[in-house]
Amino acid sequence: DQQVKQNSPSLSVQEGRISILNCDYTNSMFDYFLWYKKYPAEGPTFLISISSIKDKNEDGRFTVFLNKSAKHLSLHIVPSQPGDSAVYFCAASHFGNEKLTFGTGTRLTIIP
Amino acid sequence: SQTIHQWPATLVQPVGSPLSLECTVEGTSNPNLYWYRQAAGRGLQLLFYSVGIGQISSEVPQNLSASRPQDRQFILSSKKLLLSDSGFYLCAWTPGTAIYEQYFGPGTRLTVT
């Protein structure tokens, strides 16, 4: 049972435009959500997170939006840069859980 | 500052051979430690995690085992590798309870031939 889903395996965006990566979850107990960025042959790096008490969190060019009623979160990258080309994973957890549940990832390609 | 090390970076092993991958964390104490595998074109699958020395939780039944002989050392092992064990193995840590962000090591690329 895939509790965290990233339905778009890939996304291509023109440099300078907005990239929007989407993630859906099914477990209503999840109360904390994270985004990771991964380059080939490297470990994922933590990007940004959001608690369920918020609906938006911003860090520079990266903004995460959370819609609890729809069980949906998205990552916005504005403006997109070539270095943003990577695989992006969303992940979720809940209080008292020592683990993260990851989505399958979306490969973002920024076109110069 | 905290750093996480994994070795080796790459490994090519024949089917049936043993495996030992090591992960160590510096600059922290009593971290939670995790082993993940990323198969080709797949997401991150949690294999094992540990909240303390000698405490191992297994997420999926498989050909692998994990041990935590010291506070900041996490080892992934197998007695006999299978072809299906090929993948990219990642170690991660968190400072402890109620800290969700996990920080990953550089990974080990394992190819079983």
PDB file of C-alpha atoms in Angstrom:
ATOM      1  CA  ASP A   1       0.000   0.000   0.000  1.00  0.00           C
ATOM      2  CA  GLN A   2       1.629   3.202  -1.231  1.00  0.00           C
ATOM      3  CA  GLN A   3       0.743   5.752   1.450  1.00  0.00           C
ATOM      4  CA  VAL A   4       2.681   8.567  -0.229  1.00  0.00           C
ATOM      5  CA  LYS A   5       2.276   8.952  -3.972  1.00  0.00           C
ATOM      6  CA  GLN A   6       4.022  11.052  -6.555  1.00  0.00           C
ATOM      7  CA  ASN A   7       2.025  10.396  -9.677  1.00  0.00           C
ATOM      8  CA  SER A   8       4.293  12.252 -12.082  1.00  0.00           C
ATOM      9  CA  PRO A   9       7.508  10.314 -12.650  1.00  0.00           C
ATOM     10  CA  SER A  10       8.995  13.191 -14.614  1.00  0.00           C
ATOM     11  CA  LEU A  11       8.554  16.895 -15.275  1.00  0.00           C
ATOM     12  CA  SER A  12      10.311  19.293 -17.656  1.00  0.00           C
ATOM     13  CA  VAL A  13      10.296  23.031 -17.053  1.00  0.00           C
ATOM     14  CA  GLN A  14      11.903  25.953 -18.838  1.00  0.00           C
ATOM     15  CA  GLU A  15      14.623  27.754 -16.925  1.00  0.00           C
ATOM     16  CA  GLY A  16      13.230  30.783 -15.086  1.00  0.00           C
ATOM     17  CA  ARG A  17       9.690  29.421 -14.956  1.00  0.00           C
ATOM     18  CA  ILE A  18       7.898  27.869 -11.998  1.00  0.00           C
ATOM     19  CA  SER A  19       8.290  24.149 -11.231  1.00  0.00           C
ATOM     20  CA  ILE A  20       5.424  22.517  -9.358  1.00  0.00           C
ATOM     21  CA  LEU A  21       5.900  19.035  -7.950  1.00  0.00           C
ATOM     22  CA  ASN A  22       2.942  17.242  -6.450  1.00  0.00           C
ATOM     23  CA  CYS A  23       2.484  14.629  -3.759  1.00  0.00           C
ATOM     24  CA  ASP A  24      -0.596  12.890  -2.373  1.00  0.00           C
ATOM     25  CA  TYR A  25      -0.951  10.857   0.796  1.00  0.00           C
ATOM     26  CA  THR A  26      -3.570   8.518   2.165  1.00  0.00           C
ATOM     27  CA  ASN A  27      -2.682   8.171   5.845  1.00  0.00           C
ATOM     28  CA  SER A  28      -4.622  10.800   7.828  1.00  0.00           C
ATOM     29  CA  MET A  29      -2.238  10.335  10.765  1.00  0.00           C
ATOM     30  CA  PHE A  30       0.599  12.013   8.877  1.00  0.00           C
ATOM     31  CA  ASP A  31       1.305  15.387  10.427  1.00  0.00           C
ATOM     32  CA  TYR A  32       4.735  16.281   9.084  1.00  0.00           C
ATOM     33  CA  PHE A  33       5.867  16.426   5.494  1.00  0.00           C
ATOM     34  CA  LEU A  34       9.260  16.840   3.887  1.00  0.00           C
ATOM     35  CA  TRP A  35      10.821  17.292   0.473  1.00  0.00           C
ATOM     36  CA  TYR A  36      14.188  15.892  -0.503  1.00  0.00           C
ATOM     37  CA  LYS A  37      16.299  16.490  -3.574  1.00  0.00           C
ATOM     38  CA  LYS A  38      18.525  13.775  -4.992  1.00  0.00           C
ATOM     39  CA  TYR A  39      21.249  13.886  -7.605  1.00  0.00           C
ATOM     40  CA  PRO A  40      22.400  10.647  -9.277  1.00  0.00           C
ATOM     41  CA  ALA A  41      24.775   8.525  -7.211  1.00  0.00           C
ATOM     42  CA  GLU A  42      24.374  10.795  -4.172  1.00  0.00           C
ATOM     43  CA  GLY A  43      22.312  10.668  -1.014  1.00  0.00           C
ATOM     44  CA  PRO A  44      19.125  12.751  -0.839  1.00  0.00           C
ATOM     45  CA  THR A  45      19.439  16.183   0.734  1.00  0.00           C
ATOM     46  CA  PHE A  46      16.741  17.696   2.874  1.00  0.00           C
ATOM     47  CA  LEU A  47      15.069  20.656   1.179  1.00  0.00           C
ATOM     48  CA  ILE A  48      12.071  21.924   3.105  1.00  0.00           C
ATOM     49  CA  SER A  49       9.380  20.663   5.456  1.00  0.00           C
ATOM     50  CA  ILE A  50       5.951  21.599   6.739  1.00  0.00           C
ATOM     51  CA  SER A  51       3.940  20.731   9.786  1.00  0.00           C
ATOM     52  CA  SER A  52       0.227  20.016   9.525  1.00  0.00           C
ATOM     53  CA  ILE A  53      -0.537  23.085  11.620  1.00  0.00           C
ATOM     54  CA  LYS A  54       0.563  25.210   8.668  1.00  0.00           C
ATOM     55  CA  ASP A  55      -0.569  25.354   5.069  1.00  0.00           C
ATOM     56  CA  LYS A  56       2.507  27.041   3.633  1.00  0.00           C
ATOM     57  CA  ASN A  57       6.217  27.193   4.319  1.00  0.00           C
ATOM     58  CA  GLU A  58       8.720  29.221   2.364  1.00  0.00           C
ATOM     59  CA  ASP A  59      12.498  29.070   2.093  1.00  0.00           C
ATOM     60  CA  GLY A  60      14.047  31.198  -0.601  1.00  0.00           C
ATOM     61  CA  ARG A  61      12.982  29.902  -4.002  1.00  0.00           C
ATOM     62  CA  PHE A  62      11.204  26.914  -2.460  1.00  0.00           C
ATOM     63  CA  THR A  63       7.656  26.933  -1.104  1.00  0.00           C
ATOM     64  CA  VAL A  64       5.693  23.961   0.121  1.00  0.00           C
ATOM     65  CA  PHE A  65       1.901  24.070   0.244  1.00  0.00           C
ATOM     66  CA  LEU A  66      -0.212  21.654   2.251  1.00  0.00           C
ATOM     67  CA  ASN A  67      -3.908  20.972   1.653  1.00  0.00           C
ATOM     68  CA  LYS A  68      -4.962  18.697   4.483  1.00  0.00           C
ATOM     69  CA  SER A  69      -8.525  18.211   3.324  1.00  0.00           C
ATOM     70  CA  ALA A  70      -7.297  16.983  -0.045  1.00  0.00           C
ATOM     71  CA  LYS A  71      -4.329  15.134   1.491  1.00  0.00           C
ATOM     72  CA  HIS A  72      -2.126  16.885  -1.017  1.00  0.00           C
ATOM     73  CA  LEU A  73       1.108  18.813  -0.885  1.00  0.00           C
ATOM     74  CA  SER A  74       3.119  20.563  -3.526  1.00  0.00           C
ATOM     75  CA  LEU A  75       6.579  22.027  -3.881  1.00  0.00           C
ATOM     76  CA  HIS A  76       6.979  25.222  -5.892  1.00  0.00           C
ATOM     77  CA  ILE A  77      10.379  26.286  -7.174  1.00  0.00           C
ATOM     78  CA  VAL A  78      10.564  29.834  -8.491  1.00  0.00           C
ATOM     79  CA  PRO A  79      12.497  30.669 -10.572  1.00  0.00           C
ATOM     80  CA  SER A  80      13.705  27.285 -11.754  1.00  0.00           C
ATOM     81  CA  GLN A  81      17.434  26.970 -12.349  1.00  0.00           C
ATOM     82  CA  PRO A  82      19.500  24.305 -14.163  1.00  0.00           C
ATOM     83  CA  GLY A  83      20.921  23.119 -10.840  1.00  0.00           C
ATOM     84  CA  ASP A  84      17.401  22.200  -9.773  1.00  0.00           C
ATOM     85  CA  SER A  85      17.454  19.267 -12.200  1.00  0.00           C
ATOM     86  CA  ALA A  86      17.249  16.255  -9.886  1.00  0.00           C
ATOM     87  CA  VAL A  87      14.841  13.692  -8.497  1.00  0.00           C
ATOM     88  CA  TYR A  88      12.531  15.083  -5.811  1.00  0.00           C
ATOM     89  CA  PHE A  89      11.039  12.880  -3.120  1.00  0.00           C
ATOM     90  CA  CYS A  90       8.252  13.816  -0.779  1.00  0.00           C
ATOM     91  CA  ALA A  91       8.073  12.087   2.582  1.00  0.00           C
ATOM     92  CA  ALA A  92       5.680  12.005   5.503  1.00  0.00           C
ATOM     93  CA  SER A  93       5.585  10.997   9.139  1.00  0.00           C
ATOM     94  CA  HIS A  94       3.561  11.468  12.295  1.00  0.00           C
ATOM     95  CA  PHE A  95       4.250  12.155  15.928  1.00  0.00           C
ATOM     96  CA  GLY A  96       5.701   9.146  17.701  1.00  0.00           C
ATOM     97  CA  ASN A  97       6.779   7.495  14.455  1.00  0.00           C
ATOM     98  CA  GLU A  98      10.527   7.035  14.050  1.00  0.00           C
ATOM     99  CA  LYS A  99      10.213   6.520  10.297  1.00  0.00           C
ATOM    100  CA  LEU A 100       9.596   8.483   7.130  1.00  0.00           C
ATOM    101  CA  THR A 101       7.397   7.164   4.339  1.00  0.00           C
ATOM    102  CA  PHE A 102       8.743   8.231   0.963  1.00  0.00           C
ATOM    103  CA  GLY A 103       7.063   8.694  -2.384  1.00  0.00           C
ATOM    104  CA  THR A 104       8.540   7.189  -5.532  1.00  0.00           C
ATOM    105  CA  GLY A 105      10.039  10.466  -6.710  1.00  0.00           C
ATOM    106  CA  THR A 106       9.650  12.902  -9.598  1.00  0.00           C
ATOM    107  CA  ARG A 107      12.535  13.598 -11.963  1.00  0.00           C
ATOM    108  CA  LEU A 108      12.659  17.324 -12.651  1.00  0.00           C
ATOM    109  CA  THR A 109      14.536  18.527 -15.723  1.00  0.00           C
ATOM    110  CA  ILE A 110      15.152  22.237 -16.174  1.00  0.00           C
ATOM    111  CA  ILE A 111      15.556  23.176 -19.826  1.00  0.00           C
ATOM    112  CA  PRO A 112      18.025  26.038 -20.424  1.00  0.00           C
TER     113      PRO A 112
ATOM    114  CA  SER B   1      28.929  19.801  12.831  1.00  0.00           C
ATOM    115  CA  GLN B   2      27.587  16.358  12.124  1.00  0.00           C
ATOM    116  CA  THR B   3      28.770  14.207   9.259  1.00  0.00           C
ATOM    117  CA  ILE B   4      27.806  10.784   8.048  1.00  0.00           C
ATOM    118  CA  HIS B   5      30.157   8.388   6.300  1.00  0.00           C
ATOM    119  CA  GLN B   6      29.435   5.314   4.245  1.00  0.00           C
ATOM    120  CA  TRP B   7      31.820   2.883   2.685  1.00  0.00           C
ATOM    121  CA  PRO B   8      32.597   1.521   0.290  1.00  0.00           C
ATOM    122  CA  ALA B   9      31.248   3.899  -2.342  1.00  0.00           C
ATOM    123  CA  THR B  10      30.904   1.148  -4.931  1.00  0.00           C
ATOM    124  CA  LEU B  11      30.996  -2.607  -4.678  1.00  0.00           C
ATOM    125  CA  VAL B  12      30.734  -5.442  -7.190  1.00  0.00           C
ATOM    126  CA  GLN B  13      30.118  -8.823  -5.618  1.00  0.00           C
ATOM    127  CA  PRO B  14      29.277 -12.265  -7.028  1.00  0.00           C
ATOM    128  CA  VAL B  15      26.055 -14.027  -6.171  1.00  0.00           C
ATOM    129  CA  GLY B  16      26.416 -16.034  -2.979  1.00  0.00           C
ATOM    130  CA  SER B  17      29.182 -13.893  -1.503  1.00  0.00           C
ATOM    131  CA  PRO B  18      28.826 -12.091   1.861  1.00  0.00           C
ATOM    132  CA  LEU B  19      28.228  -8.374   2.289  1.00  0.00           C
ATOM    133  CA  SER B  20      29.172  -5.807   4.876  1.00  0.00           C
ATOM    134  CA  LEU B  21      28.382  -2.107   4.452  1.00  0.00           C
ATOM    135  CA  GLU B  22      29.312   0.328   7.157  1.00  0.00           C
ATOM    136  CA  CYS B  23      27.883   3.666   8.199  1.00  0.00           C
ATOM    137  CA  THR B  24      29.211   5.981  10.899  1.00  0.00           C
ATOM    138  CA  VAL B  25      27.982   9.325  12.151  1.00  0.00           C
ATOM    139  CA  GLU B  26      30.208  11.964  13.724  1.00  0.00           C
ATOM    140  CA  GLY B  27      29.365  14.935  15.871  1.00  0.00           C
ATOM    141  CA  THR B  28      26.275  13.616  17.607  1.00  0.00           C
ATOM    142  CA  SER B  29      25.293  11.034  20.172  1.00  0.00           C
ATOM    143  CA  ASN B  30      22.453   8.534  20.359  1.00  0.00           C
ATOM    144  CA  PRO B  31      21.171   9.181  16.838  1.00  0.00           C
ATOM    145  CA  ASN B  32      18.430   7.193  15.179  1.00  0.00           C
ATOM    146  CA  LEU B  33      19.997   5.335  12.254  1.00  0.00           C
ATOM    147  CA  TYR B  34      18.409   4.011   9.070  1.00  0.00           C
ATOM    148  CA  TRP B  35      19.282   1.815   6.089  1.00  0.00           C
ATOM    149  CA  TYR B  36      17.453   2.387   2.809  1.00  0.00           C
ATOM    150  CA  ARG B  37      17.740   0.835  -0.618  1.00  0.00           C
ATOM    151  CA  GLN B  38      16.949   2.505  -3.892  1.00  0.00           C
ATOM    152  CA  ALA B  39      16.549  -0.022  -6.684  1.00  0.00           C
ATOM    153  CA  ALA B  40      16.958   1.164 -10.268  1.00  0.00           C
ATOM    154  CA  GLY B  41      14.118   3.552 -11.134  1.00  0.00           C
ATOM    155  CA  ARG B  42      12.458   3.047  -7.793  1.00  0.00           C
ATOM    156  CA  GLY B  43      11.834   5.061  -4.648  1.00  0.00           C
ATOM    157  CA  LEU B  44      13.490   4.765  -1.274  1.00  0.00           C
ATOM    158  CA  GLN B  45      12.703   1.566   0.568  1.00  0.00           C
ATOM    159  CA  LEU B  46      13.372   1.519   4.304  1.00  0.00           C
ATOM    160  CA  LEU B  47      15.186  -1.680   5.240  1.00  0.00           C
ATOM    161  CA  PHE B  48      16.151  -1.271   8.905  1.00  0.00           C
ATOM    162  CA  TYR B  49      16.229   1.356  11.586  1.00  0.00           C
ATOM    163  CA  SER B  50      17.728   1.606  15.036  1.00  0.00           C
ATOM    164  CA  VAL B  51      16.952   3.876  17.976  1.00  0.00           C
ATOM    165  CA  GLY B  52      19.858   2.633  20.105  1.00  0.00           C
ATOM    166  CA  ILE B  53      22.753   0.216  20.447  1.00  0.00           C
ATOM    167  CA  GLY B  54      21.621  -3.325  19.755  1.00  0.00           C
ATOM    168  CA  GLN B  55      18.076  -2.197  18.876  1.00  0.00           C
ATOM    169  CA  ILE B  56      17.185  -3.090  15.288  1.00  0.00           C
ATOM    170  CA  SER B  57      13.789  -2.905  13.612  1.00  0.00           C
ATOM    171  CA  SER B  58      13.350  -4.683  10.302  1.00  0.00           C
ATOM    172  CA  GLU B  59      10.903  -3.293   7.797  1.00  0.00           C
ATOM    173  CA  VAL B  60      10.878  -5.970   5.130  1.00  0.00           C
ATOM    174  CA  PRO B  61      11.747  -9.665   5.240  1.00  0.00           C
ATOM    175  CA  GLN B  62      14.758 -10.243   3.057  1.00  0.00           C
ATOM    176  CA  ASN B  63      18.227 -11.545   2.637  1.00  0.00           C
ATOM    177  CA  LEU B  64      19.803  -8.761   4.689  1.00  0.00           C
ATOM    178  CA  SER B  65      20.463  -8.041   8.347  1.00  0.00           C
ATOM    179  CA  ALA B  66      21.630  -5.016  10.310  1.00  0.00           C
ATOM    180  CA  SER B  67      23.578  -4.462  13.483  1.00  0.00           C
ATOM    181  CA  ARG B  68      24.489  -1.504  15.644  1.00  0.00           C
ATOM    182  CA  PRO B  69      27.543  -2.463  17.676  1.00  0.00           C
ATOM    183  CA  GLN B  70      28.332   1.107  18.735  1.00  0.00           C
ATOM    184  CA  ASP B  71      26.282   4.245  19.263  1.00  0.00           C
ATOM    185  CA  ARG B  72      27.222   5.857  15.958  1.00  0.00           C
ATOM    186  CA  GLN B  73      27.909   2.782  13.835  1.00  0.00           C
ATOM    187  CA  PHE B  74      25.361   0.940  11.723  1.00  0.00           C
ATOM    188  CA  ILE B  75      26.234  -2.116   9.642  1.00  0.00           C
ATOM    189  CA  LEU B  76      24.267  -3.790   6.871  1.00  0.00           C
ATOM    190  CA  SER B  77      25.152  -7.414   6.175  1.00  0.00           C
ATOM    191  CA  SER B  78      24.267 -10.435   4.166  1.00  0.00           C
ATOM    192  CA  LYS B  79      25.574 -13.988   4.348  1.00  0.00           C
ATOM    193  CA  LYS B  80      24.802 -14.769   0.695  1.00  0.00           C
ATOM    194  CA  LEU B  81      23.994 -12.090  -1.834  1.00  0.00           C
ATOM    195  CA  LEU B  82      21.251 -12.481  -4.422  1.00  0.00           C
ATOM    196  CA  LEU B  83      21.011 -10.747  -7.786  1.00  0.00           C
ATOM    197  CA  SER B  84      18.007  -8.854  -6.433  1.00  0.00           C
ATOM    198  CA  ASP B  85      20.187  -7.265  -3.741  1.00  0.00           C
ATOM    199  CA  SER B  86      21.711  -4.955  -6.334  1.00  0.00           C
ATOM    200  CA  GLY B  87      20.899  -1.317  -5.736  1.00  0.00           C
ATOM    201  CA  PHE B  88      21.956   1.931  -4.141  1.00  0.00           C
ATOM    202  CA  TYR B  89      22.182   1.634  -0.369  1.00  0.00           C
ATOM    203  CA  LEU B  90      21.761   4.700   1.776  1.00  0.00           C
ATOM    204  CA  CYS B  91      22.365   5.281   5.451  1.00  0.00           C
ATOM    205  CA  ALA B  92      20.597   8.126   7.233  1.00  0.00           C
ATOM    206  CA  TRP B  93      20.403   9.570  10.725  1.00  0.00           C
ATOM    207  CA  THR B  94      18.259  11.854  12.851  1.00  0.00           C
ATOM    208  CA  PRO B  95      19.154  13.478  16.168  1.00  0.00           C
ATOM    209  CA  GLY B  96      16.483  11.421  17.899  1.00  0.00           C
ATOM    210  CA  THR B  97      12.867  11.307  18.884  1.00  0.00           C
ATOM    211  CA  ALA B  98      10.467  13.899  17.460  1.00  0.00           C
ATOM    212  CA  ILE B  99      13.026  15.111  14.923  1.00  0.00           C
ATOM    213  CA  TYR B 100      11.664  14.160  11.555  1.00  0.00           C
ATOM    214  CA  GLU B 101      14.385  15.378   9.224  1.00  0.00           C
ATOM    215  CA  GLN B 102      16.714  12.582   8.199  1.00  0.00           C
ATOM    216  CA  TYR B 103      20.181  13.290   6.851  1.00  0.00           C
ATOM    217  CA  PHE B 104      21.629  10.909   4.341  1.00  0.00           C
ATOM    218  CA  GLY B 105      25.086   9.609   3.630  1.00  0.00           C
ATOM    219  CA  PRO B 106      26.634   9.493   0.143  1.00  0.00           C
ATOM    220  CA  GLY B 107      25.438   5.950  -0.546  1.00  0.00           C
ATOM    221  CA  THR B 108      26.959   2.672  -1.721  1.00  0.00           C
ATOM    222  CA  ARG B 109      26.316   1.343  -5.211  1.00  0.00           C
ATOM    223  CA  LEU B 110      26.138  -2.472  -4.966  1.00  0.00           C
ATOM    224  CA  THR B 111      26.136  -4.593  -8.081  1.00  0.00           C
ATOM    225  CA  VAL B 112      25.650  -8.315  -7.635  1.00  0.00           C
ATOM    226  CA  THR B 113      26.845 -10.297 -10.638  1.00  0.00           C
TER     227      THR B 113
END
